[in-house]
Amino acid sequence: MSIAIKKQIDLLEHATSGNDMAKVVLSRVLGLYGKCFEKINSSDLVDLAALSDTELAAEVGIKIAEMSVFSDVEETSSLKERTEGELYFLNLLSNHESGLDTKQVASFLGGISTAAVGKQRKNGQIFYLKVAGKYYHPCFQFNEENVITDSFKRVIKILSSKDQMASLEFLISEMETFDGSVKSIYEILRGENQPRFTYEQIEKLANRIDDLTK
């Protein structure tokens, strides 16, 4: 990779840092540019290189639009559905304490390695979502001491074999606690101040997610 390209990538990473929605949109834009440049021949590249930034943006935009118009309708529909799903994931996360990427959660857990985080994901020890090829670990699973409670761990283990979207929606759903208050399931699990049967009820519901989503 050339220094010039790496510099632009660094600028893009800085511009979208901390903004998950921007990263999803940027991922789509870069994907479109990648497909566009696959179809541009060498002589066209020479002509494009001679244009001003404004002219270049307009010309490449036209080529991308033309490519999109003549692309397969079914493929475009599939991409749209996938992207809407990604945005839905990220919107839910942003409304429920957001999430950490692999490097951030490694630091959050006392500076463990990213490989250790990956092992926790594989073993069903930490709840995560995979969106657009990137891992997100919801902050709501950690208590004030940055620890996942035993009650939460048991549920995470159950959810590790379930659909991620259904699992996220389950954890942010609300239920009545022993004292009559209504809280989201993740708030109950990270608190560990409820009678044991409350947690057992949550575990039973988690096991039934596949049935509940049919």
Coordinates of C-alpha atoms in Angstrom, one line a residue:
M1 CA 0.0 0.0 0.0
S2 CA 1.4 3.4 -1.0
I3 CA 2.0 6.1 1.7
A4 CA -0.6 8.4 0.0
I5 CA -3.3 5.8 0.2
K6 CA -2.4 4.9 3.8
K7 CA -2.6 8.5 4.7
Q8 CA -6.1 8.8 3.3
I9 CA -7.2 5.7 5.1
D10 CA -5.9 7.1 8.4
L11 CA -7.9 10.3 7.8
L12 CA -11.1 8.2 7.2
E13 CA -10.5 6.2 10.3
H14 CA -10.0 9.4 12.3
A15 CA -13.1 11.0 10.8
T16 CA -15.4 8.1 11.7
S17 CA -13.8 7.3 15.1
G18 CA -16.5 6.7 17.7
N19 CA -19.3 7.0 15.1
D20 CA -20.7 3.6 14.3
M21 CA -23.2 4.9 11.8
A22 CA -20.5 6.7 9.9
K23 CA -18.5 3.6 9.7
V24 CA -21.3 1.6 8.1
V25 CA -21.9 4.3 5.5
L26 CA -18.2 4.6 4.9
S27 CA -18.0 0.9 4.4
R28 CA -20.7 1.0 1.8
V29 CA -19.1 4.0 0.0
L30 CA -15.7 2.3 -0.1
G31 CA -17.3 -0.9 -1.4
L32 CA -18.9 1.1 -4.3
Y33 CA -15.6 2.8 -5.1
G34 CA -13.9 -0.6 -5.1
K35 CA -16.4 -2.1 -7.6
C36 CA -16.2 1.0 -9.7
F37 CA -12.4 0.9 -10.1
E38 CA -12.5 -2.8 -11.0
K39 CA -14.4 -1.7 -14.2
I40 CA -12.2 1.3 -15.1
N41 CA -9.5 0.7 -17.7
S42 CA -6.0 2.1 -17.7
S43 CA -6.7 4.9 -20.2
D44 CA -9.7 6.1 -18.2
L45 CA -7.5 6.2 -15.1
V46 CA -5.0 8.5 -16.8
D47 CA -7.9 10.9 -17.7
L48 CA -9.3 10.8 -14.2
A49 CA -5.9 11.6 -12.7
A50 CA -5.8 14.8 -14.7
L51 CA -9.1 16.1 -13.3
S52 CA -9.6 18.5 -10.4
D53 CA -11.0 17.1 -7.1
T54 CA -14.5 18.5 -7.9
E55 CA -14.4 17.1 -11.4
L56 CA -13.0 13.8 -10.2
A57 CA -15.8 13.4 -7.6
A58 CA -18.5 14.1 -10.2
E59 CA -17.1 11.8 -12.8
V60 CA -16.6 8.9 -10.4
G61 CA -20.0 9.5 -9.0
I62 CA -21.6 9.2 -12.4
K63 CA -19.7 5.9 -13.1
I64 CA -20.9 4.5 -9.8
A65 CA -24.5 5.6 -10.5
E66 CA -24.3 3.9 -14.0
M67 CA -22.9 0.7 -12.4
S68 CA -25.7 0.7 -9.8
V69 CA -28.4 1.2 -12.4
F70 CA -27.3 -1.8 -14.5
S71 CA -26.5 -4.1 -11.5
D72 CA -28.5 -7.1 -10.7
V73 CA -31.8 -6.1 -9.0
E74 CA -31.7 -9.1 -6.6
E75 CA -28.2 -8.4 -5.5
T76 CA -29.1 -4.7 -4.9
S77 CA -32.1 -5.7 -2.8
S78 CA -30.0 -8.1 -0.8
L79 CA -27.4 -5.4 -0.1
K80 CA -30.2 -3.0 1.0
E81 CA -31.7 -5.5 3.4
R82 CA -28.3 -6.3 4.8
T83 CA -27.4 -2.7 5.4
E84 CA -30.8 -1.9 7.0
G85 CA -30.1 -4.8 9.4
E86 CA -26.7 -3.4 10.2
L87 CA -28.1 0.0 10.9
Y88 CA -30.8 -1.5 13.1
F89 CA -28.2 -3.3 15.1
L90 CA -26.2 -0.2 15.6
N91 CA -29.2 1.9 16.5
L92 CA -30.2 -0.5 19.2
L93 CA -26.7 -0.5 20.6
S94 CA -26.6 3.3 20.6
N95 CA -29.8 3.4 22.5
H96 CA -28.6 1.0 25.1
E97 CA -25.2 2.2 26.3
S98 CA -23.4 1.6 23.0
G99 CA -20.6 -1.1 22.5
L100 CA -16.9 -1.7 22.4
D101 CA -14.8 -3.1 19.5
T102 CA -12.3 -5.8 20.1
K103 CA -9.4 -3.5 21.0
Q104 CA -11.5 -1.4 23.3
V105 CA -13.0 -4.3 25.2
A106 CA -9.5 -5.8 25.6
S107 CA -8.4 -2.6 27.3
F108 CA -11.6 -2.3 29.2
L109 CA -11.0 -5.8 30.7
G110 CA -7.6 -4.8 32.2
G111 CA -5.4 -4.9 29.1
I112 CA -5.9 -8.5 28.0
S113 CA -5.0 -9.5 24.5
T114 CA -7.4 -9.2 21.6
A115 CA -6.8 -13.0 21.1
A116 CA -8.1 -13.5 24.6
V117 CA -11.2 -11.5 23.7
G118 CA -11.7 -13.7 20.7
K119 CA -11.4 -16.8 22.8
Q120 CA -14.1 -15.5 25.2
R121 CA -16.4 -14.9 22.2
K122 CA -15.7 -18.4 20.9
N123 CA -16.4 -20.0 24.3
G124 CA -19.6 -18.0 24.9
Q125 CA -18.1 -16.0 27.8
I126 CA -18.9 -12.5 26.4
F127 CA -21.9 -11.3 24.5
Y128 CA -21.1 -9.8 21.1
L129 CA -22.6 -8.7 17.8
K130 CA -21.0 -9.0 14.4
V131 CA -22.0 -6.1 12.2
A132 CA -20.4 -5.5 8.7
G133 CA -17.6 -7.9 9.6
K134 CA -16.8 -6.0 12.9
Y135 CA -17.3 -7.2 16.4
Y136 CA -19.2 -5.1 18.9
H137 CA -19.4 -6.0 22.6
P138 CA -22.4 -4.2 24.3
C139 CA -21.3 -2.2 27.3
F140 CA -24.5 -3.1 29.2
Q141 CA -23.2 -6.6 30.1
F142 CA -20.6 -5.1 32.4
N143 CA -21.4 -3.9 35.9
E144 CA -19.8 -0.8 37.7
E145 CA -16.7 -2.9 38.4
N146 CA -16.3 -3.8 34.7
V147 CA -17.3 -7.3 35.5
I148 CA -19.8 -9.7 33.9
T149 CA -21.8 -11.2 36.8
D150 CA -22.3 -15.0 37.1
S151 CA -26.0 -14.6 36.3
F152 CA -25.2 -12.7 33.1
K153 CA -22.5 -15.3 32.2
R154 CA -25.0 -18.1 32.4
V155 CA -27.4 -16.3 30.0
I156 CA -24.6 -15.3 27.6
K157 CA -23.6 -19.0 27.4
I158 CA -27.1 -19.9 26.5
L159 CA -27.4 -17.1 23.9
S160 CA -24.1 -18.0 22.2
S161 CA -25.9 -20.6 20.2
K162 CA -28.9 -18.3 19.4
D163 CA -29.5 -15.7 16.7
Q164 CA -27.7 -12.5 17.6
M165 CA -30.5 -10.2 16.6
A166 CA -33.0 -12.1 18.7
S167 CA -30.5 -12.3 21.6
L168 CA -30.0 -8.5 21.6
E169 CA -33.7 -7.8 21.5
F170 CA -34.2 -10.3 24.3
L171 CA -31.6 -8.7 26.5
I172 CA -33.0 -5.1 26.0
S173 CA -36.6 -6.3 26.6
E174 CA -38.2 -5.5 29.9
M175 CA -39.7 -7.7 32.7
E176 CA -41.1 -7.1 36.1
T177 CA -38.8 -7.9 39.0
F178 CA -39.5 -9.4 42.4
D179 CA -40.1 -5.9 44.0
G180 CA -42.5 -4.9 41.3
S181 CA -40.3 -2.6 39.3
V182 CA -39.8 -3.0 35.5
K183 CA -36.3 -3.2 34.2
S184 CA -34.5 -4.4 31.1
I185 CA -33.2 -7.9 31.3
Y186 CA -29.6 -6.8 31.0
E187 CA -30.1 -4.5 34.0
I188 CA -31.4 -7.3 36.1
L189 CA -28.6 -9.7 35.1
R190 CA -25.8 -7.3 35.9
G191 CA -27.3 -6.3 39.3
E192 CA -27.5 -9.7 41.0
N193 CA -29.8 -8.4 43.7
Q194 CA -32.9 -10.4 42.7
P195 CA -34.1 -13.8 44.1
R196 CA -32.6 -16.8 42.3
F197 CA -35.9 -17.8 40.7
T198 CA -35.8 -14.5 38.8
Y199 CA -32.6 -15.4 37.1
E200 CA -33.8 -18.9 36.5
Q201 CA -36.9 -17.5 34.7
I202 CA -34.6 -15.4 32.5
E203 CA -32.5 -18.5 31.7
K204 CA -35.6 -20.4 30.7
L205 CA -36.7 -17.6 28.4
A206 CA -33.3 -17.4 26.9
N207 CA -33.4 -21.1 26.1
R208 CA -36.8 -20.6 24.4
I209 CA -35.6 -17.8 22.1
D210 CA -35.7 -20.0 19.0
D211 CA -39.3 -20.9 19.7
L212 CA -40.3 -17.3 20.5
T213 CA -38.9 -16.0 17.2
K214 CA -40.6 -18.6 14.9

